[in-house]
Amino acid sequence: MRLEIVDRRDFLVGAAAMAAVSIALAGPCAAQDRQQPLDEALKKIMGDAKPVDGKITLELPEIAENGNTVPFTLSVDSPMTEASYVKALHIFASGNPQIDVASFAFTPLSGRAAASSRMRLAKTQDVVAVAELSDGKFLLGKRTVKVTIGGCGG
Amino acid sequence: MSKPRIKFPETAKAGNIIEIKTLISHVMETGQRKDAEGKTVPRDIINSLVVSFAGQEFFRASLQPGISANPYISFYLRVPGPGDIRFIWTDDAGNSTIEELKLNVA
């Protein structure tokens, strides 16, 4: 009988803790795919310019099992000379609570317009990349990543 | 911040493009997470890595909380000749970790 009471108490304490965890997670994880902040972020970089044709490569897994650490590589084929180079690459996670992830700046000395890192993805979403070219033009790229376990920081 | 790990070829030829890989230990606290008492854990991230060759900057990463803990960053350098590569990581508190390594040119 005594044992039974202890078990029940443990269960209740456990359940309360679980509830607290889900409340804590509700904020960031409840984030919707939000087009508006993405549009604003792109406008901040591109102004009123429209992206031109050209290839920006986003290497990302199709399915990310762990959203806490998703490897990515951004690259653009460019001669990387004073006359023509990629000034910057920006990456955005459209479904994260904060959509900007990183910006990488290059010079002709970089030799290649490419950078790799690892990002957090809260859930399945589109990852968007923008390349800023030395002639003032922009390239835009997008990849969808399915996330099995979200990187909600819980 | 702990001592970072940096990897690039031991020797290179002038004009070659080499890959440089870096890793530094850091919690990269997003500022979105809540602790057990429901209080928001304040943001604490490494927000930049600046890399220069012989005093000339050639790569700069501006990082947001969307970058995973223990940030790994790799990038490239077109080797101008022998010289020192300098790496500066800076966190939200303004603390910097600086490393300088010699690039040997064959």
PDB file of C-alpha atoms in Angstrom:
ATOM      1  CA  MET A   1       0.000   0.000   0.000  1.00  0.00           C
ATOM      2  CA  ARG A   2       2.780   2.371   1.045  1.00  0.00           C
ATOM      3  CA  LEU A   3       4.722   1.523  -2.078  1.00  0.00           C
ATOM      4  CA  GLU A   4       1.732   2.242  -4.233  1.00  0.00           C
ATOM      5  CA  ILE A   5       1.412   5.748  -2.775  1.00  0.00           C
ATOM      6  CA  VAL A   6       5.075   6.478  -3.474  1.00  0.00           C
ATOM      7  CA  ASP A   7       4.715   5.278  -7.055  1.00  0.00           C
ATOM      8  CA  ARG A   8       1.696   7.454  -7.636  1.00  0.00           C
ATOM      9  CA  ARG A   9       3.503  10.481  -6.208  1.00  0.00           C
ATOM     10  CA  ASP A  10       6.504   9.860  -8.423  1.00  0.00           C
ATOM     11  CA  PHE A  11       4.225   9.601 -11.390  1.00  0.00           C
ATOM     12  CA  LEU A  12       2.558  12.923 -10.599  1.00  0.00           C
ATOM     13  CA  VAL A  13       5.870  14.699 -10.081  1.00  0.00           C
ATOM     14  CA  GLY A  14       7.100  13.254 -13.349  1.00  0.00           C
ATOM     15  CA  ALA A  15       3.962  14.323 -15.173  1.00  0.00           C
ATOM     16  CA  ALA A  16       4.234  17.868 -13.814  1.00  0.00           C
ATOM     17  CA  ALA A  17       7.851  18.061 -14.982  1.00  0.00           C
ATOM     18  CA  MET A  18       6.865  16.809 -18.423  1.00  0.00           C
ATOM     19  CA  ALA A  19       4.139  19.450 -18.641  1.00  0.00           C
ATOM     20  CA  ALA A  20       6.655  22.156 -17.684  1.00  0.00           C
ATOM     21  CA  VAL A  21       8.984  20.970 -20.426  1.00  0.00           C
ATOM     22  CA  SER A  22       6.261  21.043 -23.067  1.00  0.00           C
ATOM     23  CA  ILE A  23       5.219  24.553 -22.021  1.00  0.00           C
ATOM     24  CA  ALA A  24       8.856  25.676 -22.223  1.00  0.00           C
ATOM     25  CA  LEU A  25       9.145  24.230 -25.710  1.00  0.00           C
ATOM     26  CA  ALA A  26       5.846  25.552 -27.015  1.00  0.00           C
ATOM     27  CA  GLY A  27       7.302  28.974 -27.885  1.00  0.00           C
ATOM     28  CA  PRO A  28      10.108  28.262 -30.356  1.00  0.00           C
ATOM     29  CA  CYS A  29       8.628  24.989 -31.608  1.00  0.00           C
ATOM     30  CA  ALA A  30       5.276  26.537 -32.353  1.00  0.00           C
ATOM     31  CA  ALA A  31       6.883  28.881 -34.877  1.00  0.00           C
ATOM     32  CA  GLN A  32       5.149  28.772 -38.237  1.00  0.00           C
ATOM     33  CA  ASP A  33       6.837  28.910 -41.598  1.00  0.00           C
ATOM     34  CA  ARG A  34       6.870  32.652 -41.791  1.00  0.00           C
ATOM     35  CA  GLN A  35       7.174  34.311 -45.143  1.00  0.00           C
ATOM     36  CA  GLN A  36       7.108  37.860 -43.806  1.00  0.00           C
ATOM     37  CA  PRO A  37      10.340  37.871 -41.760  1.00  0.00           C
ATOM     38  CA  LEU A  38      12.078  36.107 -44.639  1.00  0.00           C
ATOM     39  CA  ASP A  39      10.889  38.736 -47.121  1.00  0.00           C
ATOM     40  CA  GLU A  40      12.062  41.480 -44.758  1.00  0.00           C
ATOM     41  CA  ALA A  41      15.471  39.877 -44.325  1.00  0.00           C
ATOM     42  CA  LEU A  42      15.910  39.470 -48.088  1.00  0.00           C
ATOM     43  CA  LYS A  43      14.851  43.059 -48.692  1.00  0.00           C
ATOM     44  CA  LYS A  44      17.445  44.226 -46.156  1.00  0.00           C
ATOM     45  CA  ILE A  45      20.161  42.588 -48.265  1.00  0.00           C
ATOM     46  CA  MET A  46      18.830  43.018 -51.799  1.00  0.00           C
ATOM     47  CA  GLY A  47      16.834  46.228 -51.466  1.00  0.00           C
ATOM     48  CA  ASP A  48      14.459  46.333 -54.424  1.00  0.00           C
ATOM     49  CA  ALA A  49      16.803  44.320 -56.667  1.00  0.00           C
ATOM     50  CA  LYS A  50      15.536  41.009 -58.066  1.00  0.00           C
ATOM     51  CA  PRO A  51      17.828  37.978 -57.957  1.00  0.00           C
ATOM     52  CA  VAL A  52      19.380  37.126 -61.342  1.00  0.00           C
ATOM     53  CA  ASP A  53      19.792  33.688 -62.908  1.00  0.00           C
ATOM     54  CA  GLY A  54      22.797  31.853 -61.624  1.00  0.00           C
ATOM     55  CA  LYS A  55      23.555  29.038 -59.374  1.00  0.00           C
ATOM     56  CA  ILE A  56      24.061  29.136 -55.658  1.00  0.00           C
ATOM     57  CA  THR A  57      24.644  25.655 -54.270  1.00  0.00           C
ATOM     58  CA  LEU A  58      23.166  24.658 -50.909  1.00  0.00           C
ATOM     59  CA  GLU A  59      24.467  21.317 -49.760  1.00  0.00           C
ATOM     60  CA  LEU A  60      22.166  20.054 -47.019  1.00  0.00           C
ATOM     61  CA  PRO A  61      20.820  16.648 -46.012  1.00  0.00           C
ATOM     62  CA  GLU A  62      17.368  15.885 -47.435  1.00  0.00           C
ATOM     63  CA  ILE A  63      16.376  14.475 -44.057  1.00  0.00           C
ATOM     64  CA  ALA A  64      18.007  15.752 -40.871  1.00  0.00           C
ATOM     65  CA  GLU A  65      17.556  13.280 -38.024  1.00  0.00           C
ATOM     66  CA  ASN A  66      18.838  15.743 -35.458  1.00  0.00           C
ATOM     67  CA  GLY A  67      17.762  19.344 -35.931  1.00  0.00           C
ATOM     68  CA  ASN A  68      20.346  20.515 -33.384  1.00  0.00           C
ATOM     69  CA  THR A  69      23.192  20.030 -35.785  1.00  0.00           C
ATOM     70  CA  VAL A  70      22.528  20.033 -39.507  1.00  0.00           C
ATOM     71  CA  PRO A  71      25.668  20.299 -41.660  1.00  0.00           C
ATOM     72  CA  PHE A  72      25.537  22.685 -44.620  1.00  0.00           C
ATOM     73  CA  THR A  73      27.803  24.049 -47.348  1.00  0.00           C
ATOM     74  CA  LEU A  74      27.110  27.174 -49.390  1.00  0.00           C
ATOM     75  CA  SER A  75      29.015  27.818 -52.599  1.00  0.00           C
ATOM     76  CA  VAL A  76      28.925  29.810 -55.815  1.00  0.00           C
ATOM     77  CA  ASP A  77      31.134  29.244 -58.859  1.00  0.00           C
ATOM     78  CA  SER A  78      33.082  32.455 -59.216  1.00  0.00           C
ATOM     79  CA  PRO A  79      36.512  33.417 -60.569  1.00  0.00           C
ATOM     80  CA  MET A  80      37.106  35.351 -57.311  1.00  0.00           C
ATOM     81  CA  THR A  81      39.128  38.089 -59.022  1.00  0.00           C
ATOM     82  CA  GLU A  82      39.043  41.814 -58.276  1.00  0.00           C
ATOM     83  CA  ALA A  83      36.808  42.221 -61.334  1.00  0.00           C
ATOM     84  CA  SER A  84      34.316  39.533 -60.346  1.00  0.00           C
ATOM     85  CA  TYR A  85      33.886  37.923 -56.958  1.00  0.00           C
ATOM     86  CA  VAL A  86      31.270  36.953 -54.410  1.00  0.00           C
ATOM     87  CA  LYS A  87      31.198  39.498 -51.597  1.00  0.00           C
ATOM     88  CA  ALA A  88      28.956  37.557 -49.230  1.00  0.00           C
ATOM     89  CA  LEU A  89      26.777  34.498 -48.737  1.00  0.00           C
ATOM     90  CA  HIS A  90      23.830  34.651 -46.338  1.00  0.00           C
ATOM     91  CA  ILE A  91      21.815  31.717 -45.023  1.00  0.00           C
ATOM     92  CA  PHE A  92      18.315  31.765 -43.523  1.00  0.00           C
ATOM     93  CA  ALA A  93      16.148  29.115 -41.846  1.00  0.00           C
ATOM     94  CA  SER A  94      12.627  30.223 -42.751  1.00  0.00           C
ATOM     95  CA  GLY A  95      10.931  28.117 -40.044  1.00  0.00           C
ATOM     96  CA  ASN A  96      13.193  28.941 -37.091  1.00  0.00           C
ATOM     97  CA  PRO A  97      12.136  31.386 -34.339  1.00  0.00           C
ATOM     98  CA  GLN A  98      14.971  33.620 -35.554  1.00  0.00           C
ATOM     99  CA  ILE A  99      15.423  33.130 -39.261  1.00  0.00           C
ATOM    100  CA  ASP A 100      18.914  34.520 -39.888  1.00  0.00           C
ATOM    101  CA  VAL A 101      21.583  31.883 -39.296  1.00  0.00           C
ATOM    102  CA  ALA A 102      24.873  33.227 -40.627  1.00  0.00           C
ATOM    103  CA  SER A 103      26.584  35.512 -43.139  1.00  0.00           C
ATOM    104  CA  PHE A 104      29.975  34.831 -44.662  1.00  0.00           C
ATOM    105  CA  ALA A 105      32.056  37.609 -46.272  1.00  0.00           C
ATOM    106  CA  PHE A 106      34.771  36.927 -48.850  1.00  0.00           C
ATOM    107  CA  THR A 107      37.472  38.767 -50.785  1.00  0.00           C
ATOM    108  CA  PRO A 108      39.362  37.759 -53.956  1.00  0.00           C
ATOM    109  CA  LEU A 109      42.024  36.359 -51.572  1.00  0.00           C
ATOM    110  CA  SER A 110      39.471  33.725 -50.454  1.00  0.00           C
ATOM    111  CA  GLY A 111      39.949  31.954 -53.779  1.00  0.00           C
ATOM    112  CA  ARG A 112      36.587  30.181 -53.498  1.00  0.00           C
ATOM    113  CA  ALA A 113      33.183  31.519 -52.518  1.00  0.00           C
ATOM    114  CA  ALA A 114      32.313  28.648 -50.222  1.00  0.00           C
ATOM    115  CA  ALA A 115      31.765  28.058 -46.521  1.00  0.00           C
ATOM    116  CA  SER A 116      30.531  25.178 -44.389  1.00  0.00           C
ATOM    117  CA  SER A 117      29.100  25.017 -40.895  1.00  0.00           C
ATOM    118  CA  ARG A 118      26.350  23.329 -38.874  1.00  0.00           C
ATOM    119  CA  MET A 119      22.951  24.843 -38.154  1.00  0.00           C
ATOM    120  CA  ARG A 120      19.924  24.329 -35.922  1.00  0.00           C
ATOM    121  CA  LEU A 121      16.570  23.627 -37.562  1.00  0.00           C
ATOM    122  CA  ALA A 122      13.486  23.786 -35.323  1.00  0.00           C
ATOM    123  CA  LYS A 123      11.399  21.675 -37.739  1.00  0.00           C
ATOM    124  CA  THR A 124      10.926  20.727 -41.392  1.00  0.00           C
ATOM    125  CA  GLN A 125      11.371  23.902 -43.420  1.00  0.00           C
ATOM    126  CA  ASP A 126      12.962  25.726 -46.342  1.00  0.00           C
ATOM    127  CA  VAL A 127      16.554  26.875 -46.006  1.00  0.00           C
ATOM    128  CA  VAL A 128      17.232  29.963 -48.142  1.00  0.00           C
ATOM    129  CA  ALA A 129      20.586  31.347 -49.300  1.00  0.00           C
ATOM    130  CA  VAL A 130      21.497  34.655 -50.934  1.00  0.00           C
ATOM    131  CA  ALA A 131      24.767  35.476 -52.703  1.00  0.00           C
ATOM    132  CA  GLU A 132      25.895  39.099 -52.987  1.00  0.00           C
ATOM    133  CA  LEU A 133      28.106  39.593 -56.058  1.00  0.00           C
ATOM    134  CA  SER A 134      30.765  42.285 -56.558  1.00  0.00           C
ATOM    135  CA  ASP A 135      28.831  43.743 -59.523  1.00  0.00           C
ATOM    136  CA  GLY A 136      25.849  44.482 -57.278  1.00  0.00           C
ATOM    137  CA  LYS A 137      23.761  41.508 -58.442  1.00  0.00           C
ATOM    138  CA  PHE A 138      22.218  38.804 -56.265  1.00  0.00           C
ATOM    139  CA  LEU A 139      21.602  35.067 -56.506  1.00  0.00           C
ATOM    140  CA  LEU A 140      18.919  33.228 -54.548  1.00  0.00           C
ATOM    141  CA  GLY A 141      18.712  29.535 -53.676  1.00  0.00           C
ATOM    142  CA  LYS A 142      16.378  27.335 -51.631  1.00  0.00           C
ATOM    143  CA  ARG A 143      16.337  23.775 -50.259  1.00  0.00           C
ATOM    144  CA  THR A 144      13.721  21.952 -48.193  1.00  0.00           C
ATOM    145  CA  VAL A 145      15.028  19.937 -45.262  1.00  0.00           C
ATOM    146  CA  LYS A 146      12.860  17.383 -43.445  1.00  0.00           C
ATOM    147  CA  VAL A 147      13.641  17.404 -39.733  1.00  0.00           C
ATOM    148  CA  THR A 148      12.912  14.290 -37.653  1.00  0.00           C
ATOM    149  CA  ILE A 149      13.783  15.710 -34.211  1.00  0.00           C
ATOM    150  CA  GLY A 150      13.661  19.500 -34.058  1.00  0.00           C
ATOM    151  CA  GLY A 151      16.516  21.564 -32.704  1.00  0.00           C
ATOM    152  CA  CYS A 152      14.351  23.523 -30.328  1.00  0.00           C
ATOM    153  CA  GLY A 153      17.100  23.889 -27.798  1.00  0.00           C
ATOM    154  CA  GLY A 154      15.189  21.718 -25.297  1.00  0.00           C
TER     155      GLY A 154
ATOM    156  CA  MET B   1      36.244  29.822 -24.711  1.00  0.00           C
ATOM    157  CA  SER B   2      38.522  26.820 -25.009  1.00  0.00           C
ATOM    158  CA  LYS B   3      41.433  26.403 -27.365  1.00  0.00           C
ATOM    159  CA  PRO B   4      40.106  26.156 -30.911  1.00  0.00           C
ATOM    160  CA  ARG B   5      41.077  23.443 -33.362  1.00  0.00           C
ATOM    161  CA  ILE B   6      42.343  24.564 -36.769  1.00  0.00           C
ATOM    162  CA  LYS B   7      43.294  22.370 -39.697  1.00  0.00           C
ATOM    163  CA  PHE B   8      44.825  23.200 -43.092  1.00  0.00           C
ATOM    164  CA  PRO B   9      47.474  21.562 -45.295  1.00  0.00           C
ATOM    165  CA  GLU B  10      50.965  21.575 -43.752  1.00  0.00           C
ATOM    166  CA  THR B  11      52.501  22.895 -46.930  1.00  0.00           C
ATOM    167  CA  ALA B  12      50.940  24.508 -49.968  1.00  0.00           C
ATOM    168  CA  LYS B  13      52.103  26.038 -53.225  1.00  0.00           C
ATOM    169  CA  ALA B  14      51.630  29.717 -53.965  1.00  0.00           C
ATOM    170  CA  GLY B  15      48.464  30.103 -56.020  1.00  0.00           C
ATOM    171  CA  ASN B  16      46.846  26.951 -54.610  1.00  0.00           C
ATOM    172  CA  ILE B  17      43.426  27.181 -53.024  1.00  0.00           C
ATOM    173  CA  ILE B  18      43.419  25.467 -49.639  1.00  0.00           C
ATOM    174  CA  GLU B  19      40.549  24.602 -47.312  1.00  0.00           C
ATOM    175  CA  ILE B  20      40.791  25.769 -43.702  1.00  0.00           C
ATOM    176  CA  LYS B  21      38.666  24.001 -41.068  1.00  0.00           C
ATOM    177  CA  THR B  22      37.995  25.443 -37.627  1.00  0.00           C
ATOM    178  CA  LEU B  23      36.188  24.217 -34.521  1.00  0.00           C
ATOM    179  CA  ILE B  24      35.748  25.963 -31.183  1.00  0.00           C
ATOM    180  CA  SER B  25      33.924  24.724 -28.070  1.00  0.00           C
ATOM    181  CA  HIS B  26      31.008  26.941 -27.119  1.00  0.00           C
ATOM    182  CA  VAL B  27      27.465  26.361 -25.824  1.00  0.00           C
ATOM    183  CA  MET B  28      25.947  28.800 -28.399  1.00  0.00           C
ATOM    184  CA  GLU B  29      23.012  29.502 -26.067  1.00  0.00           C
ATOM    185  CA  THR B  30      20.176  30.725 -28.291  1.00  0.00           C
ATOM    186  CA  GLY B  31      18.332  33.029 -25.881  1.00  0.00           C
ATOM    187  CA  GLN B  32      15.106  31.157 -26.775  1.00  0.00           C
ATOM    188  CA  ARG B  33      15.486  28.330 -24.285  1.00  0.00           C
ATOM    189  CA  LYS B  34      13.814  28.292 -20.844  1.00  0.00           C
ATOM    190  CA  ASP B  35      15.352  26.722 -17.751  1.00  0.00           C
ATOM    191  CA  ALA B  36      13.519  24.392 -15.305  1.00  0.00           C
ATOM    192  CA  GLU B  37      11.979  27.416 -13.535  1.00  0.00           C
ATOM    193  CA  GLY B  38      10.654  28.851 -16.769  1.00  0.00           C
ATOM    194  CA  LYS B  39      13.176  31.670 -16.930  1.00  0.00           C
ATOM    195  CA  THR B  40      14.716  32.449 -20.299  1.00  0.00           C
ATOM    196  CA  VAL B  41      18.368  31.448 -20.484  1.00  0.00           C
ATOM    197  CA  PRO B  42      20.171  34.552 -21.763  1.00  0.00           C
ATOM    198  CA  ARG B  43      21.723  34.459 -25.208  1.00  0.00           C
ATOM    199  CA  ASP B  44      25.442  33.667 -25.214  1.00  0.00           C
ATOM    200  CA  ILE B  45      27.026  32.890 -28.578  1.00  0.00           C
ATOM    201  CA  ILE B  46      30.197  33.360 -30.552  1.00  0.00           C
ATOM    202  CA  ASN B  47      28.951  35.959 -33.017  1.00  0.00           C
ATOM    203  CA  SER B  48      31.960  36.334 -35.280  1.00  0.00           C
ATOM    204  CA  LEU B  49      35.055  34.725 -36.715  1.00  0.00           C
ATOM    205  CA  VAL B  50      37.426  36.981 -38.654  1.00  0.00           C
ATOM    206  CA  VAL B  51      40.360  35.472 -40.540  1.00  0.00           C
ATOM    207  CA  SER B  52      43.228  37.355 -42.158  1.00  0.00           C
ATOM    208  CA  PHE B  53      46.400  36.472 -44.026  1.00  0.00           C
ATOM    209  CA  ALA B  54      49.441  38.694 -43.377  1.00  0.00           C
ATOM    210  CA  GLY B  55      47.127  41.366 -42.026  1.00  0.00           C
ATOM    211  CA  GLN B  56      44.644  41.212 -44.909  1.00  0.00           C
ATOM    212  CA  GLU B  57      41.153  39.988 -44.051  1.00  0.00           C
ATOM    213  CA  PHE B  58      39.873  37.291 -46.426  1.00  0.00           C
ATOM    214  CA  PHE B  59      37.013  35.652 -44.542  1.00  0.00           C
ATOM    215  CA  ARG B  60      34.461  36.829 -42.010  1.00  0.00           C
ATOM    216  CA  ALA B  61      31.627  34.798 -40.514  1.00  0.00           C
ATOM    217  CA  SER B  62      28.794  36.596 -38.691  1.00  0.00           C
ATOM    218  CA  LEU B  63      26.957  34.010 -36.640  1.00  0.00           C
ATOM    219  CA  GLN B  64      23.440  33.986 -35.186  1.00  0.00           C
ATOM    220  CA  PRO B  65      21.889  31.626 -32.601  1.00  0.00           C
ATOM    221  CA  GLY B  66      20.876  29.334 -35.489  1.00  0.00           C
ATOM    222  CA  ILE B  67      24.449  28.031 -35.614  1.00  0.00           C
ATOM    223  CA  SER B  68      24.918  24.797 -33.654  1.00  0.00           C
ATOM    224  CA  ALA B  69      26.875  24.497 -30.404  1.00  0.00           C
ATOM    225  CA  ASN B  70      30.658  24.144 -30.782  1.00  0.00           C
ATOM    226  CA  PRO B  71      30.666  26.022 -34.075  1.00  0.00           C
ATOM    227  CA  TYR B  72      32.505  24.344 -36.926  1.00  0.00           C
ATOM    228  CA  ILE B  73      33.344  26.666 -39.828  1.00  0.00           C
ATOM    229  CA  SER B  74      35.339  25.898 -42.943  1.00  0.00           C
ATOM    230  CA  PHE B  75      36.347  28.179 -45.818  1.00  0.00           C
ATOM    231  CA  TYR B  76      39.135  28.723 -48.383  1.00  0.00           C
ATOM    232  CA  LEU B  77      42.286  30.749 -49.032  1.00  0.00           C
ATOM    233  CA  ARG B  78      44.146  31.349 -52.287  1.00  0.00           C
ATOM    234  CA  VAL B  79      47.719  31.051 -51.026  1.00  0.00           C
ATOM    235  CA  PRO B  80      49.670  34.227 -51.891  1.00  0.00           C
ATOM    236  CA  GLY B  81      52.903  32.892 -50.379  1.00  0.00           C
ATOM    237  CA  PRO B  82      54.238  32.093 -46.930  1.00  0.00           C
ATOM    238  CA  GLY B  83      52.744  34.045 -44.055  1.00  0.00           C
ATOM    239  CA  ASP B  84      50.700  33.947 -40.883  1.00  0.00           C
ATOM    240  CA  ILE B  85      46.990  33.240 -40.740  1.00  0.00           C
ATOM    241  CA  ARG B  86      45.236  34.975 -37.887  1.00  0.00           C
ATOM    242  CA  PHE B  87      41.875  33.825 -36.478  1.00  0.00           C
ATOM    243  CA  ILE B  88      39.750  35.889 -34.099  1.00  0.00           C
ATOM    244  CA  TRP B  89      36.579  34.473 -32.531  1.00  0.00           C
ATOM    245  CA  THR B  90      34.456  36.941 -30.524  1.00  0.00           C
ATOM    246  CA  ASP B  91      31.545  36.169 -28.186  1.00  0.00           C
ATOM    247  CA  ASP B  92      28.539  38.240 -27.047  1.00  0.00           C
ATOM    248  CA  ALA B  93      30.438  39.477 -23.968  1.00  0.00           C
ATOM    249  CA  GLY B  94      33.139  40.876 -26.257  1.00  0.00           C
ATOM    250  CA  ASN B  95      35.749  38.269 -25.279  1.00  0.00           C
ATOM    251  CA  SER B  96      38.042  37.198 -28.096  1.00  0.00           C
ATOM    252  CA  THR B  97      40.073  34.077 -28.712  1.00  0.00           C
ATOM    253  CA  ILE B  98      42.990  34.754 -31.056  1.00  0.00           C
ATOM    254  CA  GLU B  99      45.129  32.161 -32.826  1.00  0.00           C
ATOM    255  CA  GLU B 100      47.948  32.799 -35.266  1.00  0.00           C
ATOM    256  CA  LEU B 101      49.431  29.986 -37.350  1.00  0.00           C
ATOM    257  CA  LYS B 102      52.172  29.910 -39.922  1.00  0.00           C
ATOM    258  CA  LEU B 103      51.356  28.769 -43.437  1.00  0.00           C
ATOM    259  CA  ASN B 104      54.373  27.043 -44.997  1.00  0.00           C
ATOM    260  CA  VAL B 105      54.793  27.369 -48.726  1.00  0.00           C
ATOM    261  CA  ALA B 106      56.845  24.773 -50.578  1.00  0.00           C
TER     262      ALA B 106
END
